[in-house]
Coordinates of C-alpha atoms in Angstrom, one line a residue:
G1 CA 129.4 122.6 199.5
L2 CA 126.6 123.9 198.0
G3 CA 129.0 124.9 194.8
I4 CA 130.4 121.5 194.9
I5 CA 127.4 119.7 194.5
C6 CA 126.2 121.9 191.8
L7 CA 129.0 121.3 190.1
L8 CA 128.8 117.5 190.4
L9 CA 125.3 117.4 189.2
G10 CA 126.4 119.7 186.3
I11 CA 128.7 116.9 185.2
F12 CA 126.4 114.3 185.7
K13 CA 123.7 116.0 183.7
T14 CA 125.7 117.1 180.6
Y15 CA 126.7 113.6 180.6
E16 CA 123.2 112.2 180.8
V17 CA 121.5 114.7 178.5
T18 CA 124.8 114.3 175.5
S19 CA 124.3 110.5 175.8
F20 CA 120.6 110.7 175.0
K21 CA 120.8 109.5 171.6
T22 CA 118.8 110.5 168.6
P23 CA 118.5 108.6 165.4
S24 CA 119.4 109.7 162.0
P25 CA 116.7 110.3 159.3
E26 CA 117.7 107.3 157.4
Q27 CA 116.8 105.3 160.7
V28 CA 113.4 106.9 160.6
Q29 CA 113.1 106.6 157.1
K30 CA 113.9 102.9 157.2
V31 CA 110.9 102.2 159.6
L32 CA 108.7 104.1 157.6
T33 CA 109.6 102.3 154.5
H34 CA 108.6 99.2 156.0
I35 CA 105.6 100.5 157.2
E36 CA 105.0 101.8 153.9
A37 CA 105.6 98.1 152.4
H38 CA 103.2 96.6 155.2
D39 CA 106.1 94.8 156.6
I40 CA 105.3 95.4 160.5
A41 CA 107.7 93.0 161.7
N42 CA 110.6 94.2 159.9
A43 CA 109.5 97.9 160.9
R44 CA 109.6 96.9 164.4
T45 CA 112.8 95.4 164.2
S46 CA 114.4 98.3 162.6
A47 CA 112.9 100.5 165.5
A48 CA 114.0 98.0 167.8
A49 CA 117.4 98.5 166.3
I50 CA 117.7 102.5 167.3
P51 CA 118.7 102.8 171.2
G52 CA 117.1 104.4 173.9
A53 CA 114.1 106.7 174.2
V54 CA 113.8 107.6 170.7
G55 CA 113.8 103.7 169.7
E56 CA 111.0 103.0 172.3
L57 CA 108.8 105.8 170.7
L58 CA 109.2 104.5 167.1
Q59 CA 108.5 100.9 168.3
T60 CA 105.2 102.4 169.9
G61 CA 104.7 104.2 166.7
V62 CA 104.9 101.1 164.8
T63 CA 102.2 99.2 167.0
H64 CA 99.7 101.9 166.8
A65 CA 100.6 102.7 163.0
D66 CA 97.0 101.5 162.2
D67 CA 95.5 104.0 164.5
K68 CA 93.4 107.3 163.8
R69 CA 96.0 110.2 163.5
G70 CA 95.0 112.1 166.6
T71 CA 95.3 108.8 168.6
L72 CA 98.8 108.3 167.1
E73 CA 99.8 111.8 168.1
E74 CA 98.4 111.9 171.7
I75 CA 100.2 108.0 172.1
L76 CA 103.6 109.5 170.7
Y77 CA 103.2 112.6 172.9
E78 CA 102.5 110.7 176.1
R79 CA 105.9 108.7 175.4
I80 CA 107.6 112.3 174.7
L81 CA 106.4 113.5 178.3
A82 CA 107.6 110.3 179.9
V83 CA 111.1 111.6 178.5
R84 CA 110.9 114.9 179.9
P85 CA 111.2 114.2 183.6
K86 CA 114.7 112.5 183.0
L87 CA 116.1 115.1 180.7
E88 CA 115.2 117.9 183.4
R89 CA 115.7 116.4 186.3
F90 CA 118.1 117.9 188.9
L91 CA 117.9 121.0 186.4
P92 CA 115.7 122.8 189.3
F93 CA 118.3 122.2 192.0
I94 CA 121.0 123.8 189.8
A95 CA 118.6 126.8 188.7
L96 CA 118.2 127.3 192.7
T97 CA 121.6 127.0 193.8
A98 CA 122.3 130.1 191.3
A99 CA 119.3 132.2 192.8
A100 CA 120.2 130.9 196.6
A101 CA 124.2 131.4 196.3
P102 CA 124.0 135.2 196.3
L103 CA 121.8 135.5 199.0
L104 CA 123.8 133.4 201.2
G105 CA 126.6 135.7 200.1
L106 CA 124.7 138.5 201.2
L107 CA 123.8 137.0 204.4
G108 CA 127.5 136.7 205.2
T109 CA 127.8 139.9 204.3
V110 CA 125.3 141.3 206.8
T111 CA 127.0 138.8 209.3
G112 CA 130.6 140.4 208.7
M113 CA 128.9 144.2 208.9
I114 CA 127.2 143.0 212.3
K115 CA 130.5 141.6 213.6
T116 CA 132.7 145.0 212.3
F117 CA 129.7 147.1 213.9
N118 CA 130.0 145.3 217.3
L119 CA 133.6 145.7 217.4
I120 CA 133.5 149.5 216.7
T121 CA 131.1 149.5 219.7
I122 CA 133.7 148.0 221.7
F123 CA 136.8 148.9 220.3
G124 CA 136.0 152.5 218.7
T125 CA 137.0 153.2 215.3
G126 CA 140.8 153.6 216.3
D127 CA 141.9 149.9 215.9
A128 CA 141.8 149.1 212.0
K129 CA 143.2 145.6 212.4
S130 CA 140.0 144.6 214.8
L131 CA 137.7 145.9 212.4
S132 CA 139.3 144.0 209.3
S133 CA 138.0 140.6 210.5
G134 CA 134.2 141.8 210.0
I135 CA 134.8 143.3 206.7
S136 CA 137.1 140.6 205.4
E137 CA 134.2 138.2 206.3
A138 CA 131.8 140.3 204.6
L139 CA 133.7 140.6 201.5
V140 CA 134.8 136.8 201.3
T141 CA 131.1 135.6 201.6
T142 CA 129.9 137.8 198.8
E143 CA 132.8 136.7 196.4
L144 CA 132.0 133.4 197.4
G145 CA 128.3 133.6 196.7
L146 CA 129.0 135.1 193.5
V147 CA 131.6 132.6 192.4
V148 CA 129.0 129.6 193.1
A149 CA 126.0 131.6 191.3
I150 CA 127.7 132.7 188.1
P151 CA 128.7 129.6 187.1
A152 CA 125.6 127.8 188.3
L153 CA 123.6 130.0 186.4
I154 CA 125.3 129.4 183.1
L155 CA 125.5 125.7 183.7
H156 CA 121.7 125.6 184.1
G157 CA 121.4 127.8 181.2
L158 CA 123.5 125.4 178.8
I159 CA 122.2 122.3 180.1
S160 CA 118.5 123.1 180.0
R161 CA 119.1 124.3 176.3
M162 CA 120.6 120.6 175.4
A163 CA 117.7 119.2 176.8
R164 CA 115.2 121.2 175.3
Q165 CA 116.6 120.4 172.1
K166 CA 116.7 116.8 172.5
L167 CA 113.2 117.1 173.4
G168 CA 112.9 119.1 170.3
D169 CA 114.6 116.4 168.3
M170 CA 111.9 113.9 169.6
E171 CA 109.1 115.9 168.7
Q172 CA 110.3 116.4 165.1
I173 CA 111.0 112.8 164.8
A174 CA 107.1 111.8 166.1
V175 CA 105.8 114.5 163.6
G176 CA 108.0 113.1 160.7
F177 CA 106.8 109.6 161.7
I178 CA 103.0 110.5 162.0
N179 CA 103.2 112.5 158.4
G180 CA 105.0 109.2 157.1
V181 CA 102.4 106.7 158.5
I182 CA 99.7 108.9 157.5
G183 CA 101.4 109.6 153.7
A184 CA 101.8 106.1 153.2
R185 CA 98.1 105.3 154.3
N186 CA 96.8 107.8 151.8
K187 CA 98.8 106.4 149.1
D188 CA 97.3 103.1 149.8
K189 CA 94.1 104.6 149.2
I190 CA 95.0 106.3 146.6
E191 CA 96.3 103.1 144.5
D192 CA 92.9 101.2 145.9
E193 CA 91.0 103.6 144.1
L194 CA 92.5 103.5 141.1

């Protein structure tokens, strides 16, 4: 049962993480071009055209484009932190399943061995047929524990890596956006001085 729940959650998380879209560099550059041209309305429209959390991140960035660099960084970082729980939800359960399944298998092994030794106490070692049920129980539970744990461990590793990649992409977009906004400000200052 634990393995089935873990598998269903793994399929759901794979879908959820792979459906998390990040914009192309051209889309981000389009927003920055509008900001550089002081066309905030079109910058907002371009940012709103980007679906998902990254579009919201860029909309927030456009809204606060005139703030100080540190303030802008903190605001965008806060938006990234708000997305992290959604990308990482259910991953602890998958990791817990990978850790607990072998222990549950070990519990079954111990239970099966106790049953075997109880049968030895009652019937002795002469009847192998009566001993085989306890040994079988011990081996089957160990096998099932490993059959659940190994895929859960692999699934957790793959999904958590994909989630970290999406968060890294968001951070990269935020840094690129901040650098683009600050570059546009510096360009304006240089033009004003000339």
